[in-house]
XYZ file of C-alpha atoms in Angstrom:
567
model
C -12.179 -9.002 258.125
C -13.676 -12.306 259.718
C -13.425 -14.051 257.168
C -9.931 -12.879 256.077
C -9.301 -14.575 259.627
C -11.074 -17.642 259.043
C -8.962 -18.203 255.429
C -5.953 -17.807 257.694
C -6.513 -19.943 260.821
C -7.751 -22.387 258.391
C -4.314 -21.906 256.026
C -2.457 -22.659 259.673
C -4.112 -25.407 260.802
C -2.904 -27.243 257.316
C 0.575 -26.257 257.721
C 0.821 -27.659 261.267
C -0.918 -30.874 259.803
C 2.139 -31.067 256.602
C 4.747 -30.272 259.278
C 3.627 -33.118 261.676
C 3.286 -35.452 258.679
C 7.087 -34.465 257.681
C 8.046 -35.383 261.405
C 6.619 -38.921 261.798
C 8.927 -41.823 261.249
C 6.257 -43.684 259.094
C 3.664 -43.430 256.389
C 1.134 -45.604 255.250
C 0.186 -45.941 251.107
C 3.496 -43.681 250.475
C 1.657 -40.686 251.336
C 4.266 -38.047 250.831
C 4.221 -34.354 252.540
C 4.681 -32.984 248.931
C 1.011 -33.947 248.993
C -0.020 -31.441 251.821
C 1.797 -28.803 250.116
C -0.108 -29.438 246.784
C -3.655 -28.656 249.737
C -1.981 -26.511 250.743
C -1.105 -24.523 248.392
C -4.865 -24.794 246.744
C -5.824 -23.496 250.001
C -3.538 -20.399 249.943
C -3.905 -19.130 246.666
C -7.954 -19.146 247.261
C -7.555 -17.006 250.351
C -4.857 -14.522 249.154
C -7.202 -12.272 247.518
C -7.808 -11.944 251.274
C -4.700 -11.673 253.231
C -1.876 -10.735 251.272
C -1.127 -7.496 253.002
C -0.939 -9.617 256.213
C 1.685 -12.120 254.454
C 4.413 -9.075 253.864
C 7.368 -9.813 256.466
C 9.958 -7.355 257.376
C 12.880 -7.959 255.373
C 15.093 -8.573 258.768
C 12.843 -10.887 260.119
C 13.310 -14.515 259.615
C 10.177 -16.405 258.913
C 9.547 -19.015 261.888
C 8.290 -21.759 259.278
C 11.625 -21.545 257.376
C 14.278 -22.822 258.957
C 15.635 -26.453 259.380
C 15.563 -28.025 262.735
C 18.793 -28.998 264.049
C 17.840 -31.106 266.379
C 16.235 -33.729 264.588
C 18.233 -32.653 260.682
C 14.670 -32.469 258.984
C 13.606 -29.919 256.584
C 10.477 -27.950 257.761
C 7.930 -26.598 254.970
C 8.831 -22.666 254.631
C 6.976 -20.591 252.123
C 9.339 -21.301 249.177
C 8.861 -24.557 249.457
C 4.324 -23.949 249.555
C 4.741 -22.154 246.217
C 6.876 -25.146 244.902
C 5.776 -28.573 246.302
C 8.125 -30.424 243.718
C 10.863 -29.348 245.837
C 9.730 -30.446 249.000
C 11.729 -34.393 249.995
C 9.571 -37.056 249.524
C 9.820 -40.062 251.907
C 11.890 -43.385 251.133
C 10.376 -46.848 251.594
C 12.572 -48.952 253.092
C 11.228 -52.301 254.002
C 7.522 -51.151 254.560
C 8.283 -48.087 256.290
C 8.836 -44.127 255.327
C 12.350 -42.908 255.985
C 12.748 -39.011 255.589
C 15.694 -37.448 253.387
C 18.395 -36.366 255.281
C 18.513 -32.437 255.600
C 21.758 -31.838 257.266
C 24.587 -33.591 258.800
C 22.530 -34.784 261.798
C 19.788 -37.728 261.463
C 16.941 -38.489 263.328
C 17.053 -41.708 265.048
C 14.922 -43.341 262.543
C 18.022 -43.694 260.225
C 20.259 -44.874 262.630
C 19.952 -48.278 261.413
C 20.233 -47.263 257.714
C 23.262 -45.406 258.659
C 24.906 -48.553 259.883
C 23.629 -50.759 257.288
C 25.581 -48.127 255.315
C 28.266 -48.177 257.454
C 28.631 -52.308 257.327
C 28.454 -52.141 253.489
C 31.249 -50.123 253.573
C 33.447 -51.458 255.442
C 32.952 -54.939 253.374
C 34.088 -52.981 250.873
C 37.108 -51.428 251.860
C 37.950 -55.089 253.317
C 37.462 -56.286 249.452
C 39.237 -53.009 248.231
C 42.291 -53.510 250.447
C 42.791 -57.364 250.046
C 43.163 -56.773 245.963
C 45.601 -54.169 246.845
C 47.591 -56.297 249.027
C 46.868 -59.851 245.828
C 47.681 -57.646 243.213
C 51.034 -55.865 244.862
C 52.161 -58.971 246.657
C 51.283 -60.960 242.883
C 53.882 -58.777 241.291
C 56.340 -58.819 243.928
C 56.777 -62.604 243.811
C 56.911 -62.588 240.314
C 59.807 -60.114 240.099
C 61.338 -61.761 243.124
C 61.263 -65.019 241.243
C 63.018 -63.167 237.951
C 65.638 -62.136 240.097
C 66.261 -66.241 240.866
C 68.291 -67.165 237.546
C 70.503 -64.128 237.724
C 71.340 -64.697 241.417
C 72.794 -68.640 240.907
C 73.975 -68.032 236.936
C 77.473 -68.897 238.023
C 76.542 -71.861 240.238
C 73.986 -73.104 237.044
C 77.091 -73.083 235.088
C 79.650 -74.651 237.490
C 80.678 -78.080 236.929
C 80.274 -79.267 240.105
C 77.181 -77.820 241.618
C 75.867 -77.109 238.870
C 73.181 -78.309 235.684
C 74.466 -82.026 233.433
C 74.970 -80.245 229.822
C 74.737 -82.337 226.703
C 78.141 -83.154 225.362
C 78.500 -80.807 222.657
C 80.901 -78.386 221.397
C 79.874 -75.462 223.084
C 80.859 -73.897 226.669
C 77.984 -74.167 229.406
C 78.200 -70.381 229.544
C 77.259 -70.369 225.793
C 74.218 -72.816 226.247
C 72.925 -70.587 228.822
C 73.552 -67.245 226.823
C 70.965 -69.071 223.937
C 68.827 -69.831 226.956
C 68.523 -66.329 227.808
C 68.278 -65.320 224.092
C 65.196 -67.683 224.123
C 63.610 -66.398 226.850
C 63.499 -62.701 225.965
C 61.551 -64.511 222.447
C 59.699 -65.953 224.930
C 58.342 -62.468 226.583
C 58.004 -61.071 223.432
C 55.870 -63.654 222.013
C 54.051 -64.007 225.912
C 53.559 -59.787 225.089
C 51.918 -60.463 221.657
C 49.906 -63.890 222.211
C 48.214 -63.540 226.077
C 46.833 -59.631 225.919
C 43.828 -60.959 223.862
C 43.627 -63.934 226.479
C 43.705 -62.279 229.562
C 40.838 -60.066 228.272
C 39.251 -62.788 227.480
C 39.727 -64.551 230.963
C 39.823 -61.411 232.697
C 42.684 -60.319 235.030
C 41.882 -61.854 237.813
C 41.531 -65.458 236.825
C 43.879 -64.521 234.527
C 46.688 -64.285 236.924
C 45.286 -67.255 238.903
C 46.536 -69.324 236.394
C 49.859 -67.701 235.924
C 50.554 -67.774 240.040
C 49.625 -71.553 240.048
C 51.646 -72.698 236.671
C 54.957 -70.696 238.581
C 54.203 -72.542 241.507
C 54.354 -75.654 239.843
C 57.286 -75.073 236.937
C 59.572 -72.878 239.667
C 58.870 -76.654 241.642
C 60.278 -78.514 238.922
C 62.996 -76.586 238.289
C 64.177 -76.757 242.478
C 63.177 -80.612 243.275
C 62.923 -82.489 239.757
C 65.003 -81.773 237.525
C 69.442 -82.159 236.470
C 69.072 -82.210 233.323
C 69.701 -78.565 231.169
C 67.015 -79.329 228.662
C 64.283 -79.405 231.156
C 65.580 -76.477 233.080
C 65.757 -74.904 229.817
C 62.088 -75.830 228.959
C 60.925 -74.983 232.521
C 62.668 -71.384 232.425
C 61.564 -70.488 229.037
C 57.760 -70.627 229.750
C 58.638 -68.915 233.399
C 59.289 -66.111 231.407
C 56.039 -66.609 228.626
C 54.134 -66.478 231.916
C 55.976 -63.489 233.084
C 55.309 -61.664 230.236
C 51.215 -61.400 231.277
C 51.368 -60.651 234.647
C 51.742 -56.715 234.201
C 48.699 -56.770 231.685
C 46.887 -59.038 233.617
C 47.412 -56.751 237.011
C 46.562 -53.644 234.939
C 43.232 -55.740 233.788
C 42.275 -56.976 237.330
C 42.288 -53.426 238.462
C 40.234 -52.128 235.961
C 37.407 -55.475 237.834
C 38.118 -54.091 241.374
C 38.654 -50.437 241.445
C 36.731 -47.579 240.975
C 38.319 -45.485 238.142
C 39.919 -42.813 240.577
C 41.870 -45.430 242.024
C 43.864 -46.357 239.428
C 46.402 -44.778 239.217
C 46.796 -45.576 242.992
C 46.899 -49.051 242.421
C 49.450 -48.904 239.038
C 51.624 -46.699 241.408
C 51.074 -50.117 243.919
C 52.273 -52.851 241.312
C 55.313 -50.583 240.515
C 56.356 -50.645 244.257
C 56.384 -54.391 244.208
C 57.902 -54.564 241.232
C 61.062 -52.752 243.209
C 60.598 -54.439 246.152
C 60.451 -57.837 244.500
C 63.935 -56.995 243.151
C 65.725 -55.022 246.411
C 64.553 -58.137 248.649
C 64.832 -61.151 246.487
C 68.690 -60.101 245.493
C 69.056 -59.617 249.217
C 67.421 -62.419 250.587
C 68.903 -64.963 247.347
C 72.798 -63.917 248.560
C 71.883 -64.821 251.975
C 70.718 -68.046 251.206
C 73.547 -68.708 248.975
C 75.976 -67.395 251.505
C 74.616 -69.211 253.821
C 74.095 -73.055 252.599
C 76.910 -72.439 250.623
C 79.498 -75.297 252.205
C 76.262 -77.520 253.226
C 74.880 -78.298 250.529
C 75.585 -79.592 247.123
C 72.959 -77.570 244.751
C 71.882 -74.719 246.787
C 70.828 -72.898 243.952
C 67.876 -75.611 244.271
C 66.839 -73.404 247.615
C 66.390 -70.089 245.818
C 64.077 -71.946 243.197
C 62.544 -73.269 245.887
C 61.834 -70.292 247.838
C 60.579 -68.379 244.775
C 58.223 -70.928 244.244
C 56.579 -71.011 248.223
C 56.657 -67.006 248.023
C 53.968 -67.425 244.797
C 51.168 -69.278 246.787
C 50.943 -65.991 248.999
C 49.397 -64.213 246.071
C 48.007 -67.273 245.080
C 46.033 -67.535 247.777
C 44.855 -63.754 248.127
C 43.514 -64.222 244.201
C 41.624 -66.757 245.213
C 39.964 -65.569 248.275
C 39.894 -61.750 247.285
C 39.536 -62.227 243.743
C 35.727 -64.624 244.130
C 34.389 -61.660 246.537
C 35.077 -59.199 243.493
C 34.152 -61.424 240.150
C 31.166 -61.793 242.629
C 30.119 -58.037 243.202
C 30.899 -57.964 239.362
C 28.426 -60.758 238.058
C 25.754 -58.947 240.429
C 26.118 -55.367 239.319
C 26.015 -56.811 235.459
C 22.906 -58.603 236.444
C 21.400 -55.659 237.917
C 22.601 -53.570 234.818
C 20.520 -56.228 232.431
C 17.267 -55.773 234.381
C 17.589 -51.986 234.255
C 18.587 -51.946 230.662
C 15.272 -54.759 229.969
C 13.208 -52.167 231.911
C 13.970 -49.517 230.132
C 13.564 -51.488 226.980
C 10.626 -52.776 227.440
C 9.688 -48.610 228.384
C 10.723 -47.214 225.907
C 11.896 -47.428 222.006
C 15.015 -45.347 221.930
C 16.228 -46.952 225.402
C 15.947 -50.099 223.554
C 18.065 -48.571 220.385
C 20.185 -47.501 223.197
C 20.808 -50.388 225.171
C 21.508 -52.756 222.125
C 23.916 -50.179 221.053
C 25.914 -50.126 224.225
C 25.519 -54.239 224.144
C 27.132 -54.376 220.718
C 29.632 -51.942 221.598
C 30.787 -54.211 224.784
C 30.680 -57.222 222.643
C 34.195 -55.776 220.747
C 36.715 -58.217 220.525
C 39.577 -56.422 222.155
C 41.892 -57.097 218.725
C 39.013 -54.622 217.659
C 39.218 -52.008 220.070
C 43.207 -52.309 219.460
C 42.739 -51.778 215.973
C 40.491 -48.749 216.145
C 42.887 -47.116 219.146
C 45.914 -47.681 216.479
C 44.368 -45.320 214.230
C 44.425 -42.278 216.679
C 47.790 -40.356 217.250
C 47.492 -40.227 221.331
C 48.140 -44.449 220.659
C 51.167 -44.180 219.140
C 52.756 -41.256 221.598
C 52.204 -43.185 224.049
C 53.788 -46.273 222.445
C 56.922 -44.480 221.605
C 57.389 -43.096 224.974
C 57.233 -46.268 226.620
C 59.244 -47.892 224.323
C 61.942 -45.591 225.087
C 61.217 -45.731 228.684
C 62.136 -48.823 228.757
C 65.662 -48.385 227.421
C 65.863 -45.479 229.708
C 64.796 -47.554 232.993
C 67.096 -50.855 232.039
C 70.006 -48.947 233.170
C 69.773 -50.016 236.308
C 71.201 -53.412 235.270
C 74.401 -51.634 234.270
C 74.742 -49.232 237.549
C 77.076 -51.332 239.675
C 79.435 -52.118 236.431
C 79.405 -47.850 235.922
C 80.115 -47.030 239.145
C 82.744 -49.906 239.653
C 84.586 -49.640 236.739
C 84.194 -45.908 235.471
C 84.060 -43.982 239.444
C 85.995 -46.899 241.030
C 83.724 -47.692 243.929
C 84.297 -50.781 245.347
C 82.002 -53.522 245.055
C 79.705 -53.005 248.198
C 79.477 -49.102 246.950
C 78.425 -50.087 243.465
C 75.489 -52.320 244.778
C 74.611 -49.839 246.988
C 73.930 -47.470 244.231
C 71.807 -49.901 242.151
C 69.946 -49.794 245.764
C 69.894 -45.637 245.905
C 68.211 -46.284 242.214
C 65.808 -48.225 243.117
C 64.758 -46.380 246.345
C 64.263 -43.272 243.508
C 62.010 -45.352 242.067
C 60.247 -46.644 245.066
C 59.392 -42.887 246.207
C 58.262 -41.714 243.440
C 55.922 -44.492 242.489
C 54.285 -44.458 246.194
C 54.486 -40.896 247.114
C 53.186 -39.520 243.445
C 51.043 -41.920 241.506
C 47.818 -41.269 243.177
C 48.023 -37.240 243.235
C 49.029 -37.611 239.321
C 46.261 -39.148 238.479
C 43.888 -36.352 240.561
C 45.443 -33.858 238.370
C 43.822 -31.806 235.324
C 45.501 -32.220 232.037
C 47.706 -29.106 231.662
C 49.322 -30.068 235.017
C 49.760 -34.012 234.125
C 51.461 -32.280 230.954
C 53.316 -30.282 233.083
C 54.839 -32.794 235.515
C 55.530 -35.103 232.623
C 57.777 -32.294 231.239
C 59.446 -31.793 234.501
C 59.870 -35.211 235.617
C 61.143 -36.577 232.226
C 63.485 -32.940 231.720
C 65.156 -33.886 234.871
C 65.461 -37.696 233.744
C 67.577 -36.075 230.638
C 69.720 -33.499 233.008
C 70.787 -36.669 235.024
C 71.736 -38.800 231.694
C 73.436 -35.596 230.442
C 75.418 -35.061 233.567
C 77.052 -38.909 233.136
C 77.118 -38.091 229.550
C 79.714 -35.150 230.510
C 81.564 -36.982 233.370
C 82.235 -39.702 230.173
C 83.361 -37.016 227.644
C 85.285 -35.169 229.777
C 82.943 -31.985 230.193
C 83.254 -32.329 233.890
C 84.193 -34.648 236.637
C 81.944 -35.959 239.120
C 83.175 -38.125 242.176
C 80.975 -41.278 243.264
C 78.590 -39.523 245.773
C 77.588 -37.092 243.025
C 77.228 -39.916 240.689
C 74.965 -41.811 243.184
C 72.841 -38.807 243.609
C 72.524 -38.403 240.157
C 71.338 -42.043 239.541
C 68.779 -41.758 242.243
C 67.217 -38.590 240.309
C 67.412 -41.270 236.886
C 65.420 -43.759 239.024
C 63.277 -40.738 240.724
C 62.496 -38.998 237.599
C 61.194 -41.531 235.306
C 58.826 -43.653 237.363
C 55.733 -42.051 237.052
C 56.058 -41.463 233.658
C 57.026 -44.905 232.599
C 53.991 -46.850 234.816
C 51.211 -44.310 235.197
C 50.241 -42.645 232.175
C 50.654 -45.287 229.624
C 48.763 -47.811 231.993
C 45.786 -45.358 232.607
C 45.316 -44.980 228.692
C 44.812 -48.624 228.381
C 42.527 -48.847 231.206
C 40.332 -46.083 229.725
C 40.412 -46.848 226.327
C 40.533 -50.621 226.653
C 38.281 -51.373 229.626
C 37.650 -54.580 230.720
C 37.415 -55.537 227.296
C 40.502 -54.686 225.886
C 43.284 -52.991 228.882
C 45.432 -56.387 229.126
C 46.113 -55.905 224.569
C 47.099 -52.710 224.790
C 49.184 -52.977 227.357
C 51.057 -55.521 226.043
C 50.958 -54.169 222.707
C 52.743 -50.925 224.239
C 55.648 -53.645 225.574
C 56.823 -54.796 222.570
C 58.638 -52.362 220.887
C 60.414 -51.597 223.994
C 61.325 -55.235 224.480
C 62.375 -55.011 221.254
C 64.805 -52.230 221.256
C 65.835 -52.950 225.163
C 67.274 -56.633 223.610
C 69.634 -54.195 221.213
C 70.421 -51.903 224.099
C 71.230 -54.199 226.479
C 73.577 -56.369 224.094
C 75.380 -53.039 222.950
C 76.001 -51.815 226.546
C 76.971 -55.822 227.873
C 79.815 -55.749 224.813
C 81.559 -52.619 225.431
C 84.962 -51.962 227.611
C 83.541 -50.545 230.343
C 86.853 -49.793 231.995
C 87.730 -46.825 229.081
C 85.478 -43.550 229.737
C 84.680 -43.005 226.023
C 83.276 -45.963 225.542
C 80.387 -45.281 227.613
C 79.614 -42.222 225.300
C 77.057 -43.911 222.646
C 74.863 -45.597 225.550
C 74.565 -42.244 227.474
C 73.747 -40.535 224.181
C 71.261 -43.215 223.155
C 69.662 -42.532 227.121
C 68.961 -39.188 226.949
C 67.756 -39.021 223.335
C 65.643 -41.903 224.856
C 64.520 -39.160 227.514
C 64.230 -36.396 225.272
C 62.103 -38.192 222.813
C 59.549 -39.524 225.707
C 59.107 -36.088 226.885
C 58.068 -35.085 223.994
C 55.921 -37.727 222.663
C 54.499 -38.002 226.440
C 53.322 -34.575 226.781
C 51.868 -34.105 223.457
C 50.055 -37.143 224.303
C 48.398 -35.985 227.776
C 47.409 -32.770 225.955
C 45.604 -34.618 223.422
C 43.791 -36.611 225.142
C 40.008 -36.709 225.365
């Protein structure tokens, strides 16, 4: 019996020793209290032939060495934790010294300063995090602003007295600026096909460096250097080559600076400046105009101008934003070299391993497009952009349909092409973030709904056209704001998320691009069939509402098939 005593003063003694250990703020030689459990336990096991019946505990009785103190968040050694020393917390070095594991939500004033070292890192962060947001949004805001330039002064470009010297030749200036705008959709589509590979190459963010600063420079040429057609001509032309790469490039850049559960956040992001870009620049452009209209000679030379200053803003946050990210990038590759040459010089198979993985990043991204071509979920997503496209460019023809077929007046008609857009904007900024936290069935799902209300709203015009029914111009309106509401997500998110995933940083920018030119492509046949009918007869509106909501129809289709293949 006295010694069965003695085995268990002695067994209490130790634990008192591992739970002081556990409590101090430092160790010396990494001594860890996983250690005093392994004595311990040694200790116990010799002595239980002693006093096991004295170890039974009532089954409503809490044992008073296992519990965790909340005053200090530490885990104290319990019994489960004796006959297990594995899973008692060893000790962190930090800097010399022995931090304990957190237990709980509370921390013991030892990791106070690791908390805010935590804390500091974090908030860099979300200062590097926000400032791409605000480069890459702001990036594609001027650059759609800037678009919006040659459509705003067309009539002034053409006018003979404010307006561009044309060569003496038998054509009209109107006709010399309809081949100019032939050229520059060749332009885009040739931009779409050359610069994906490039911009991978580059990388998105220098990428669009480049791009920022040659618009700065031609959009300057164009307002203070130039009378001559030809070299506006020239100077407009690659605008639009450049134009062409900024969507890849912003879809690449966010694949450099976001984690991948922000990306569809940060597509949703570049969509509202695209929209934005538009609704202001057409605002602030007719002011302008309006404005300097009887004092100056050329104001059209403003608006250039303008579009030009508005591109250093983004300019400026690439630069700044964009060397605190390639930064953080170069150092987490290096760090991702040294632990891939530890572990090859560890072990065999982590060398097979890591030379793999190196090869496999080494893929030109022409390769990774070639091998994504091969797979179905490619080309569904290919055809339902493509047909997005068509779908979406209706918004250039919205004031002309509600002018001409609802007789609004003019200020109603804009005003609609506004309501449109505003569909766009809050869908875009209110949904692309919770689509992308959603599971694959329900991204099917609200791809079916959003697109089968895209095709109700062309089929409602379609009827108003044919007779069916008659709407009046409020009910038209609200029906073009569910077009513009309806297809938004699917037409930026999802196709923009499978190139980031499948294409990486090595390849996002190609795809991307690649998944542009077919629309561009069948938008340049839309877009001259709708501009050359008589859009004051009803019926003659039929083909390009039947040709949108097959357009629909087909993308939701080819859209949800595609999410629910997926891998």
């Amino acid at each position: 019996m006295n010694e069965s005593i003695q085995h268990r003063l002695q067994r209490r003694k130790l634990l008192l020793a591992a739970l002081a250990l556990s409590d101090s703020s430092s160790f010396c030689h990494g001594f860890c209290p996983a250690d005093a459990a392994m004595m311990i336990s040694s200790s116990a096991v010799s002595s239980s032939q002693f006093d096991r019946p004295h170890q039974q505990l009532n089954e409503h009785q809490e044992s008073p060495l296992r519990h965790k103190s909340k005053r200090r968040g530490r885990i104290v050694l319990g019994r489960e934790n004796l006959s297990n020393p594995s899973k008692i917390p060893c000790q962190h070095i930090r800097g010399g010294a022995l931090r304990p594991l957190r237990a709980s939500s509370s921390s013991s004033p030892a990791d106070d300063s690791l908390l805010d070292d935590n804390h500091n890192i974090s908030n860099a962060e979300k200062w590097r995090q926000r400032g791409m947001t605000a480069a890459l949004a702001s990036t594609y805001f001027a650059v759609m602003g800037a678009k919006c330039a040659l459509p705003a002064v067309l009539p002034l470009l053409t006018s003979p007295n404010k307006g561009l010297s044309f060569p003496m030749s038998s054509s009209s200036p109107q006709s010399s600026m309809a081949k100019l705008l032939g050229l520059s959709t060749i332009a885009v589509a040739m931009g779409k096909v050359l610069l994906g590979p490039v911009i991978d190459a580059l990388g998105g963010i220098r990428a669009l460096q480049i791009a920022m600063a040659a618009l700065v420079g031609l959009l300057t040429t164009i307002s203070l250097g130039t009378q001559s057609f030809n070299m506006f001509a020239i100077c407009w032309i690659f605008v639009d080559f450049i134009f062409s790469s900024c969507w890849a490039g912003c879809i690449n850049a966010i694949h450099q600076s976001f984690p991948n559960e922000q990306w569809g956040k940060q597509i949703g992001m570049l969509a509202v400046g695209a929209r934005t870009g538009n609704a202001f620049a057409f605002a602030i452009f007719a002011s302008v105009l309006y404005a300097l209209e009887t004092k100056m000679k050329q104001p059209w030379r403003v608006v250039f101008g303008a579009s030009a200053l508005v591109q250093i803003i983004p300019l400026s946050l690439l630069t700044y934003f964009g060397r605190i990210t390639l930064r953080k990038g170069n150092e987490e590759a290096h760090e991702a070299e040294d632990a891939k040459s530890t572990a090859a010089s560890t072990s065999d198979s982590g060398d097979t391993k890591s030379n793999n993985h190196s090869k496999s990043y080494r893929k030109s991204s022409l390769a990774i497009l070639a091998k994504e071509t091969k797979t179905l979920e490619f080309w569904l997503h290919l055809v339902s952009r493509s047909c997005l496209m068509v779908f979406a460019s209706f918004l250039l023809f919205v004031p002309m349909l509600m002018n001409q077929v609802y007789q609004a007046s003019s200020g109603f008609a804009s005003q609609t092409g506004s309501i449109y857009a505003l569909g766009c904007l809050l869908a875009v900024s209110g949904g692309s973030q919770k689509y992308s936290k959603l599971p694959k069935n329900k991204q099917a799902l609200a791809n079916g709904l959003l697109l089968g209300l895209a095709t109700l709203s062309s089929l409602a015009q379609l009827a108003h056209v044919s007779g069916i029914w008659t709407m009046t111009a409020t009910i038209s309106a609200l029906s073009l704001f569910l077009w513009g509401f309806a297809f938004s997500i699917p037409f930026y998110i999802p196709p923009s998320l499978y190139a980031l995933s499948k294409g990486g940083k090595v390849s996002s920018a190609t795809i991307a691009d690649v998944f542009d030119i077919g629309g561009f492509g069948l938008l340049a046949l839309f877009n001259g069939y709708v501009a050359s009918i008589d859009h004051s007869i009803l019926s003659s509106w039929i083909p390009t509402f039947q040709i949108t909501s097959a357009c629909s129809l087909v993308s939701l289709i080819s859209l949800v098939l595609a999410v629910l293949i997926q891998k």
